[in-house]
XYZ file of C-alpha atoms in Angstrom:
602
model
C -0.073 0.416 -0.057
C 1.746 3.485 -1.452
C 2.198 6.286 1.722
C 0.754 9.435 1.380
C 4.072 11.092 0.677
C 5.000 8.142 -1.931
C 0.988 9.575 -3.933
C 1.158 12.846 -3.713
C 5.288 12.293 -4.889
C 3.869 10.475 -8.103
C 0.995 13.238 -8.828
C 3.494 16.108 -8.724
C 5.023 14.054 -11.302
C 2.353 13.533 -13.463
C 1.520 17.271 -12.913
C 5.158 18.763 -13.622
C 4.975 16.490 -17.237
C 1.857 17.387 -18.302
C 2.302 21.246 -17.364
C 5.746 20.919 -19.569
C 3.884 18.845 -22.241
C 1.239 22.005 -23.073
C 3.470 25.068 -22.091
C 5.842 23.255 -24.469
C 8.503 23.189 -22.831
C 12.372 21.651 -23.112
C 11.279 18.296 -20.441
C 14.959 16.990 -20.742
C 17.201 20.046 -19.889
C 14.678 21.411 -17.513
C 14.756 24.732 -19.278
C 11.973 27.231 -19.881
C 11.774 28.420 -23.306
C 12.065 32.080 -22.719
C 10.338 32.947 -26.131
C 6.817 31.160 -24.602
C 3.638 33.800 -23.703
C 2.131 30.626 -22.545
C 1.137 31.123 -18.513
C 1.878 27.947 -17.334
C 5.659 29.507 -17.644
C 5.141 31.538 -14.881
C 3.430 28.673 -13.093
C 6.396 25.922 -13.878
C 9.134 27.887 -12.893
C 7.679 28.739 -9.566
C 6.784 24.824 -8.836
C 10.351 23.771 -10.335
C 11.488 25.655 -7.817
C 9.567 24.198 -4.931
C 10.195 20.832 -6.993
C 13.710 21.213 -6.037
C 13.663 22.250 -2.548
C 11.256 19.541 -1.858
C 13.117 16.598 -3.538
C 16.652 17.980 -2.978
C 15.859 18.319 0.895
C 17.509 15.225 2.669
C 15.675 13.519 4.702
C 15.233 14.478 8.506
C 17.031 11.606 9.804
C 20.420 12.341 7.087
C 20.062 15.217 7.467
C 23.309 15.491 9.982
C 24.834 13.539 8.886
C 24.754 15.398 4.873
C 25.929 18.693 6.904
C 28.720 17.619 8.286
C 29.827 15.605 5.162
C 29.984 18.788 4.105
C 33.647 20.421 4.355
C 32.020 24.687 4.264
C 29.563 23.747 7.355
C 31.798 21.114 9.671
C 33.775 22.152 12.660
C 34.768 18.354 13.297
C 35.663 18.266 16.684
C 35.563 21.556 17.355
C 31.638 21.848 17.089
C 29.961 22.546 20.771
C 27.352 20.617 21.643
C 24.279 22.843 21.064
C 25.752 22.773 17.191
C 25.530 19.307 18.119
C 21.556 19.324 18.845
C 20.867 21.820 16.189
C 21.938 20.010 13.802
C 21.910 16.135 14.319
C 24.846 15.609 14.891
C 24.441 13.218 17.622
C 26.372 10.301 17.551
C 28.372 11.191 15.029
C 31.039 12.381 15.973
C 33.557 11.500 19.036
C 31.747 12.527 22.129
C 35.306 15.535 23.307
C 35.141 18.954 22.166
C 38.371 20.085 20.942
C 39.315 23.143 19.782
C 40.318 24.729 17.005
C 43.767 25.361 17.865
C 44.513 21.628 19.500
C 43.111 20.656 16.047
C 45.725 22.729 14.343
C 48.366 21.330 16.387
C 47.796 18.102 16.116
C 47.100 18.677 11.624
C 50.698 20.408 12.198
C 52.228 17.691 13.979
C 50.584 14.625 11.570
C 52.199 17.175 8.320
C 55.633 17.699 9.777
C 56.176 13.736 9.893
C 54.828 13.377 6.153
C 58.525 12.378 3.946
C 57.935 15.142 1.078
C 56.097 17.986 -0.130
C 53.760 16.242 -2.822
C 52.710 13.471 0.539
C 52.305 16.827 2.709
C 49.762 18.620 0.352
C 47.975 15.286 -0.390
C 47.517 15.515 3.506
C 46.218 19.187 3.392
C 43.610 18.730 0.871
C 42.696 15.848 3.084
C 42.415 17.859 5.640
C 40.100 20.329 3.537
C 37.965 17.678 2.158
C 36.677 17.380 5.889
C 36.749 21.111 7.094
C 37.321 24.059 5.872
C 37.236 25.709 8.446
C 40.418 23.426 9.944
C 42.180 23.656 6.799
C 42.153 27.268 6.390
C 42.889 28.008 10.185
C 46.174 25.749 9.877
C 46.999 27.955 6.171
C 46.216 31.474 8.113
C 48.329 30.290 11.628
C 51.592 28.101 9.548
C 50.957 30.595 6.533
C 54.553 30.684 5.743
C 55.896 27.314 6.552
C 52.314 26.214 3.944
C 52.015 28.199 1.215
C 55.053 26.457 -0.251
C 52.953 23.408 0.153
C 49.023 24.433 -1.540
C 50.730 27.279 -4.067
C 54.282 27.519 -5.960
C 56.010 24.761 -5.923
C 54.598 22.048 -4.812
C 51.063 22.553 -6.754
C 53.535 21.784 -9.451
C 54.160 18.310 -8.789
C 50.866 17.993 -7.762
C 49.446 19.401 -11.173
C 51.974 16.833 -13.046
C 50.097 14.229 -10.755
C 46.732 15.093 -10.651
C 45.084 11.969 -12.736
C 47.217 10.162 -9.973
C 46.357 11.851 -6.462
C 42.846 12.653 -7.219
C 41.143 12.698 -4.211
C 37.378 11.694 -5.813
C 36.266 14.768 -3.824
C 33.582 17.435 -5.825
C 36.068 20.722 -5.633
C 35.181 23.385 -8.836
C 33.457 22.919 -11.504
C 35.043 21.077 -15.039
C 33.348 22.304 -17.743
C 34.550 21.381 -21.360
C 34.115 21.997 -24.949
C 31.083 19.480 -24.678
C 29.748 21.549 -22.334
C 28.679 24.017 -25.059
C 25.129 25.012 -24.494
C 25.369 23.445 -21.064
C 27.586 26.178 -19.206
C 24.832 27.434 -16.804
C 22.928 24.186 -16.274
C 26.441 23.394 -14.797
C 27.536 25.528 -12.463
C 23.524 25.666 -11.296
C 25.405 22.313 -9.270
C 27.178 24.308 -7.557
C 25.682 24.180 -4.630
C 27.151 28.018 -3.348
C 24.408 30.630 -4.695
C 26.213 33.658 -3.364
C 29.617 32.998 -5.407
C 32.027 36.407 -5.780
C 35.178 34.892 -7.442
C 36.423 32.361 -9.750
C 39.843 31.096 -10.359
C 39.642 29.943 -14.540
C 42.257 28.159 -16.141
C 42.065 26.428 -19.454
C 45.288 24.460 -18.149
C 47.607 24.777 -21.593
C 50.701 27.003 -19.497
C 50.614 25.631 -15.971
C 53.099 27.531 -14.081
C 56.625 26.804 -16.051
C 55.330 23.073 -16.924
C 53.929 23.621 -20.036
C 50.235 22.035 -20.941
C 48.812 19.594 -18.496
C 45.340 19.908 -19.749
C 43.102 19.417 -17.169
C 45.635 18.114 -14.570
C 46.179 22.039 -14.560
C 42.611 22.440 -11.657
C 45.495 22.584 -8.624
C 46.335 26.055 -9.569
C 42.628 27.750 -9.020
C 42.391 25.202 -6.613
C 45.382 26.909 -5.116
C 44.882 30.474 -5.743
C 41.548 30.598 -4.452
C 43.068 28.794 -0.799
C 45.595 31.207 -0.870
C 42.741 33.903 -1.286
C 41.395 33.181 1.049
C 44.325 32.545 3.630
C 46.438 35.753 2.891
C 43.220 37.931 1.730
C 40.406 36.889 4.371
C 37.823 35.721 1.473
C 35.019 33.668 2.741
C 36.143 30.065 1.009
C 31.997 29.762 0.312
C 32.747 32.715 -2.373
C 35.287 30.956 -4.528
C 34.634 28.715 -7.535
C 37.783 27.254 -9.249
C 37.149 25.824 -12.622
C 38.941 24.223 -15.005
C 37.763 24.518 -18.918
C 38.808 21.614 -21.010
C 39.625 21.963 -24.918
C 41.976 19.116 -24.689
C 45.248 18.535 -24.538
C 48.507 18.242 -26.859
C 50.589 16.921 -24.083
C 50.376 13.651 -26.314
C 51.984 11.268 -23.571
C 49.821 12.901 -20.592
C 46.524 12.442 -22.342
C 48.031 8.881 -23.546
C 48.017 7.751 -19.754
C 45.285 5.506 -18.675
C 44.079 7.750 -15.763
C 44.276 11.104 -17.439
C 40.908 12.059 -16.854
C 40.563 15.109 -19.279
C 39.621 15.176 -23.174
C 42.128 12.530 -25.022
C 42.221 15.050 -28.235
C 43.882 18.149 -30.039
C 43.312 21.461 -28.382
C 40.295 23.083 -29.349
C 41.459 26.229 -31.376
C 39.271 29.535 -33.194
C 35.640 30.624 -33.189
C 34.222 27.298 -30.842
C 36.830 27.888 -28.093
C 35.990 31.673 -28.211
C 31.986 31.000 -28.195
C 33.101 28.562 -24.933
C 34.565 31.113 -23.024
C 31.488 33.791 -23.762
C 29.456 31.381 -22.720
C 31.211 30.462 -19.541
C 31.353 34.593 -19.115
C 27.584 35.041 -19.786
C 26.049 32.423 -17.292
C 28.940 33.054 -14.744
C 27.325 36.591 -14.989
C 23.774 35.544 -15.130
C 23.935 32.811 -12.438
C 26.244 35.293 -9.559
C 26.462 38.626 -10.436
C 27.639 40.771 -13.103
C 30.526 41.622 -10.561
C 31.315 38.498 -9.755
C 35.535 38.944 -10.467
C 36.719 36.184 -12.482
C 40.819 35.904 -12.688
C 42.855 34.410 -16.090
C 44.995 31.925 -14.690
C 47.860 30.287 -16.497
C 46.541 30.070 -20.089
C 48.251 30.065 -23.373
C 50.377 32.868 -24.907
C 47.861 32.146 -27.694
C 44.976 32.860 -25.575
C 45.851 35.291 -22.545
C 45.953 38.432 -24.476
C 43.273 38.321 -26.724
C 40.926 36.612 -24.459
C 41.751 39.885 -21.585
C 41.052 42.007 -24.351
C 37.889 40.758 -25.502
C 36.157 40.396 -22.538
C 38.095 43.297 -19.613
C 35.568 45.561 -20.749
C 32.665 42.953 -20.255
C 33.487 41.391 -17.213
C 34.791 41.903 -13.591
C 37.952 39.991 -14.964
C 42.124 40.258 -14.928
C 44.946 37.621 -15.504
C 46.945 37.353 -13.385
C 49.245 35.737 -15.459
C 49.840 39.230 -17.576
C 48.419 41.872 -14.174
C 49.136 39.770 -11.084
C 53.240 39.043 -11.656
C 53.332 42.608 -13.204
C 51.542 44.437 -9.968
C 53.781 42.413 -8.054
C 57.218 42.873 -9.947
C 56.191 46.083 -10.205
C 55.954 46.792 -6.202
C 59.732 45.057 -5.750
C 61.267 47.651 -8.170
C 59.580 50.340 -5.985
C 60.522 49.558 -2.400
C 63.951 48.453 -4.380
C 64.538 52.173 -4.463
C 65.060 52.534 -0.733
C 68.188 50.311 -1.428
C 69.578 51.527 -5.045
C 68.491 54.953 -4.062
C 67.690 55.165 -8.000
C 64.259 56.218 -8.471
C 62.446 53.808 -11.273
C 62.591 56.137 -14.052
C 66.615 56.137 -14.255
C 66.038 52.470 -14.554
C 66.938 50.495 -17.623
C 65.416 47.357 -17.094
C 66.044 43.746 -19.497
C 63.602 40.663 -20.230
C 64.731 37.196 -20.522
C 61.607 36.375 -20.991
C 58.622 38.110 -23.584
C 55.485 36.014 -22.926
C 52.408 37.193 -20.870
C 54.450 37.964 -17.801
C 57.656 39.194 -19.202
C 54.994 41.938 -21.557
C 52.883 42.209 -18.783
C 55.318 43.428 -16.059
C 57.032 45.393 -18.706
C 53.604 47.246 -19.683
C 52.807 48.040 -15.993
C 56.443 49.372 -15.274
C 56.288 51.467 -18.732
C 52.857 53.171 -17.531
C 54.735 53.747 -13.932
C 57.442 55.811 -15.396
C 54.971 57.770 -17.384
C 53.170 58.657 -14.293
C 56.419 59.610 -13.072
C 57.988 61.954 -15.476
C 54.624 63.105 -16.985
C 55.289 61.464 -20.184
C 54.192 59.572 -22.870
C 54.085 56.107 -22.303
C 55.839 55.150 -25.597
C 58.596 57.188 -24.389
C 58.558 55.101 -21.413
C 58.715 51.758 -22.785
C 62.164 52.748 -24.318
C 63.912 51.995 -20.840
C 62.853 48.990 -21.382
C 64.186 45.526 -23.423
C 62.803 42.205 -24.294
C 64.879 39.055 -25.217
C 62.934 36.054 -26.163
C 64.776 32.447 -27.523
C 65.292 34.193 -30.192
C 67.391 36.520 -28.639
C 67.378 40.559 -28.652
C 63.930 41.480 -29.487
C 64.299 44.884 -31.927
C 62.707 46.514 -34.778
C 64.880 44.606 -37.600
C 62.584 41.420 -36.107
C 60.107 40.054 -38.711
C 56.704 38.500 -37.429
C 57.243 39.805 -34.380
C 54.034 38.669 -32.125
C 51.677 41.482 -31.494
C 52.279 41.687 -27.797
C 56.207 41.860 -28.150
C 56.330 44.847 -31.340
C 56.110 47.938 -28.359
C 59.652 46.468 -26.918
C 61.267 46.036 -30.622
C 63.273 48.799 -30.146
C 66.377 49.927 -32.620
C 69.500 48.734 -31.784
C 72.580 48.605 -33.085
C 73.491 44.876 -33.516
C 71.057 41.941 -32.541
C 72.365 40.039 -29.859
C 71.214 36.781 -29.347
C 72.875 35.868 -25.610
C 71.727 37.120 -22.732
C 75.735 37.191 -21.926
C 76.306 39.620 -25.254
C 72.635 41.429 -24.420
C 73.801 42.477 -21.135
C 76.757 43.813 -22.387
C 75.193 45.790 -25.018
C 71.961 47.005 -23.093
C 73.946 47.672 -19.921
C 70.711 47.391 -18.106
C 70.833 48.436 -14.052
C 67.935 46.070 -14.042
C 67.774 42.197 -14.564
C 64.272 40.433 -14.783
C 63.561 36.211 -15.467
C 60.418 35.378 -16.680
C 61.993 32.472 -18.947
C 60.874 29.216 -17.633
C 64.822 27.766 -18.693
C 66.988 27.545 -15.201
C 69.924 28.209 -14.803
C 70.356 30.784 -17.657
C 71.168 33.488 -15.447
C 75.187 32.292 -15.603
C 77.830 33.320 -13.184
C 79.434 35.480 -16.043
C 75.583 37.333 -16.558
C 75.601 37.998 -12.797
C 78.816 39.088 -12.270
C 78.790 41.386 -15.822
C 75.829 42.749 -13.640
C 77.306 43.735 -10.435
C 80.276 45.139 -12.347
C 78.411 47.708 -14.391
C 76.085 48.103 -11.266
C 76.837 48.851 -7.326
C 73.402 47.642 -6.202
C 72.032 45.412 -9.713
C 68.559 44.191 -9.218
C 68.506 40.424 -10.149
C 65.113 38.802 -10.094
C 64.278 35.369 -11.217
C 61.017 35.647 -11.066
C 59.667 32.118 -13.271
C 57.884 29.004 -11.132
C 58.403 26.683 -9.700
C 62.114 26.464 -8.529
C 63.348 23.641 -10.529
C 62.644 26.817 -13.495
C 64.067 29.707 -11.786
C 66.715 31.656 -14.311
C 69.728 31.219 -11.277
C 69.399 30.304 -7.382
C 69.400 33.316 -4.651
C 72.386 31.583 -2.594
C 74.153 32.125 -6.828
C 72.618 35.904 -7.137
C 74.356 36.626 -3.616
C 77.719 34.784 -3.997
C 78.327 36.193 -7.771
C 77.465 40.093 -6.665
C 79.441 39.317 -2.826
C 75.906 40.224 -1.572
C 76.192 43.423 -3.366
C 72.542 42.849 -5.284
C 68.744 42.968 -4.682
C 67.241 39.936 -5.309
C 63.656 38.518 -5.083
C 62.479 34.793 -7.098
C 58.676 33.767 -7.802
C 59.031 30.541 -5.466
C 60.560 30.515 -1.968
C 64.465 30.612 -1.853
C 66.567 30.161 1.771
C 68.479 32.490 3.007
C 72.357 33.244 2.402
C 75.025 33.382 4.711
C 77.857 35.391 3.228
C 81.501 36.710 4.218
C 81.848 39.821 2.956
C 85.215 41.384 1.615
C 85.405 43.232 4.998
C 85.228 39.987 6.799
C 82.104 40.428 8.044
C 79.390 38.167 7.989
C 76.199 38.524 6.658
C 72.857 37.148 5.911
C 70.426 38.012 3.128
C 66.840 37.340 2.513
C 65.673 37.009 -0.687
C 62.442 38.420 -1.280
C 59.312 35.730 -3.007
C 58.034 38.076 -5.693
C 54.597 36.020 -5.267
C 51.570 37.265 -6.281
C 49.906 36.144 -3.678
C 50.843 39.776 -1.955
C 48.935 41.166 -4.751
C 45.564 39.411 -5.749
C 44.454 38.174 -2.843
C 44.047 42.100 -1.731
C 42.907 42.997 -5.121
C 40.279 40.688 -5.211
C 38.947 42.261 -1.801
C 38.574 45.164 -2.868
C 36.847 44.165 -5.931
C 34.334 42.622 -3.414
C 33.935 45.469 -1.179
C 33.594 47.727 -4.175
C 31.585 45.836 -6.430
C 33.607 46.891 -9.388
C 32.270 46.415 -13.269
C 36.379 46.550 -14.126
C 39.749 45.438 -13.076
C 41.608 48.747 -14.789
C 45.079 49.207 -14.925
C 45.411 52.636 -12.625
C 44.019 49.734 -9.810
C 47.122 47.543 -10.227
C 49.441 50.153 -9.672
C 47.377 51.472 -6.667
C 47.708 47.747 -6.010
C 51.723 48.401 -6.555
C 51.931 51.373 -4.597
C 50.283 49.878 -1.443
C 52.108 46.767 -1.450
C 55.691 47.968 -1.753
C 54.328 51.243 0.931
C 54.089 48.051 3.063
C 57.935 46.477 3.597
C 59.491 47.896 6.608
C 62.925 48.872 7.485
C 63.973 45.284 9.263
C 62.994 43.760 5.257
C 64.935 45.805 3.711
C 68.002 45.537 5.957
C 67.996 41.612 5.019
C 67.785 42.656 1.323
C 63.778 42.100 1.166
C 61.679 44.080 -0.685
C 58.532 42.461 0.152
C 56.729 42.504 3.444
C 56.826 39.551 5.504
C 55.053 36.939 4.773
C 52.740 36.380 7.709
C 51.398 39.530 7.466
C 49.916 38.955 4.281
C 46.479 38.958 5.366
C 46.966 43.057 7.053
C 49.145 43.745 3.797
C 45.844 42.644 1.599
C 43.360 44.404 3.890
C 45.336 47.777 3.163
C 45.719 47.028 -1.018
C 41.841 46.241 -1.037
C 41.072 49.628 0.968
C 43.667 51.397 -1.388
C 42.426 49.445 -4.201
C 38.457 50.045 -3.271
C 38.923 53.602 -2.501
C 40.164 54.146 -5.757
C 37.032 52.218 -7.474
C 34.713 54.073 -5.438
C 36.927 57.854 -6.747
C 36.370 56.742 -10.507
C 33.411 55.884 -11.016
C 33.425 52.515 -11.541
C 31.325 50.774 -8.041
C 28.089 49.538 -8.329
C 27.587 49.974 -4.492
C 27.754 53.234 -2.039
C 30.937 53.739 -0.767
C 31.049 53.064 3.662
C 31.650 55.995 6.060
C 34.825 53.374 7.530
C 35.738 51.716 4.814
C 38.152 50.043 6.651
C 35.646 48.688 9.122
C 33.745 47.527 5.898
C 36.396 45.651 4.893
C 37.471 44.313 8.064
C 33.726 42.725 8.369
C 34.166 40.857 4.903
C 37.319 38.926 5.949
C 36.532 35.419 6.928
C 38.390 33.510 10.295
C 38.113 30.392 10.713
């Protein structure tokens, strides 16, 4: 005999099917035709909403279990007795209540016992799968130790092995070229309604490791962990996304465990149709001012994607713009050590891809602002090398993003050593992913030409760095100002004077910029991310480098202070958006307090 509840369900099924049939709706896609004027359509939308609420709810008996299984909800062992009663958790946890601090200490003890960094990465992901509060408690209180584990350099190895270490836990949205026409449906499957920050990649240029296809999902996951740990952005409003259009990495896609499309990358109109649908679906589902951060797209597409969508959406490319802001901040703060203003430097880039030209463009804008001169004049202070040598006006068939730096030159040098000799730079920036390319002879030439040469080896992960901190300091007798993209150890030198000095390399990590930038965008509900916002962020970061850091040779703030650094960047960036009319919200009377109120604490 049927229960009353079952009879009601059967009747509702018949009613929904009948309404869909007579209103011309697509039952398979569960979608109402927008052009329909049938009065049943409006009624169906309301009924469908109720239907989803009724049948998506877990039974009363299992509600607590499902609540506890969701890492956003779960406080694990620190759940109070009142919360256990309120959420039907009786019997689902051990009787004892353990504070978050004790759990963090225990987790760190376990973490430090792991044999290698990838094992530590996997352990941290296991914690995140169980409780976001515990995970971000661990990160936030041990940021300097844990940041290299959840992001560069360890995330590079994690991406290489993503198909082997996949956690079988829903974390983010995986879209593919086959989802054209269904992107909004896919986004609606994400349980959180109030998404504010999305990091998206297509996996074509993961760090300096190349095309890793769907394995590149580790990058959005890692970046969003830093948005929360460094910027205080609530993990509930963060969404990692991977767009799978194939991979040209044949050995990877041939692996039996590879989880993505096993085909060459799709390019051209179909690729951009998918991206356009993604942008529109995000805005429809989550709102016009949802921040979209493009991450690790290949050079072929990165600039074009940014130019296509920067006026349509609140978006930026972290490889082009975030890297630029953090590098510029390092140069600005280095002025206190070199006594050379930015506009008096001659800068040589080794590498002319997304990061290189992005940094160069922002530096040129900063020089232009400093001197009150056209950007075209400022660019003359900046030279670039690619795999073929120095970029000059004599080179043919240059990519569009390189043309602005194709200067007239007496000769076209092909080696870095020759170009250093010819250009005589005071700043050398590596974004080539060619390990060891800053050789002893190159660095010694920089040292001979400059009292305090600025040398930034920014390629990630550490295995791709142009030189190490030890090499740079040793070959310049401790006189260079050095920064790297991934963390490198301090170096103790015995100087020619006999004095012993310990030098601490700065880490030009984008985590100094994007969490504060994102928080500022959220605070202002900005409709676009203009170049001036990146300049504001860079200057705000540089102003927070204290004398103690500079004495050690470090041109960036302490990593453990990143949350307060991000709050200050957010305040200045939001102030900019309010002042130029890019905000859609009313400016709070106390902006500092408002930004702090937005910040999540586990």
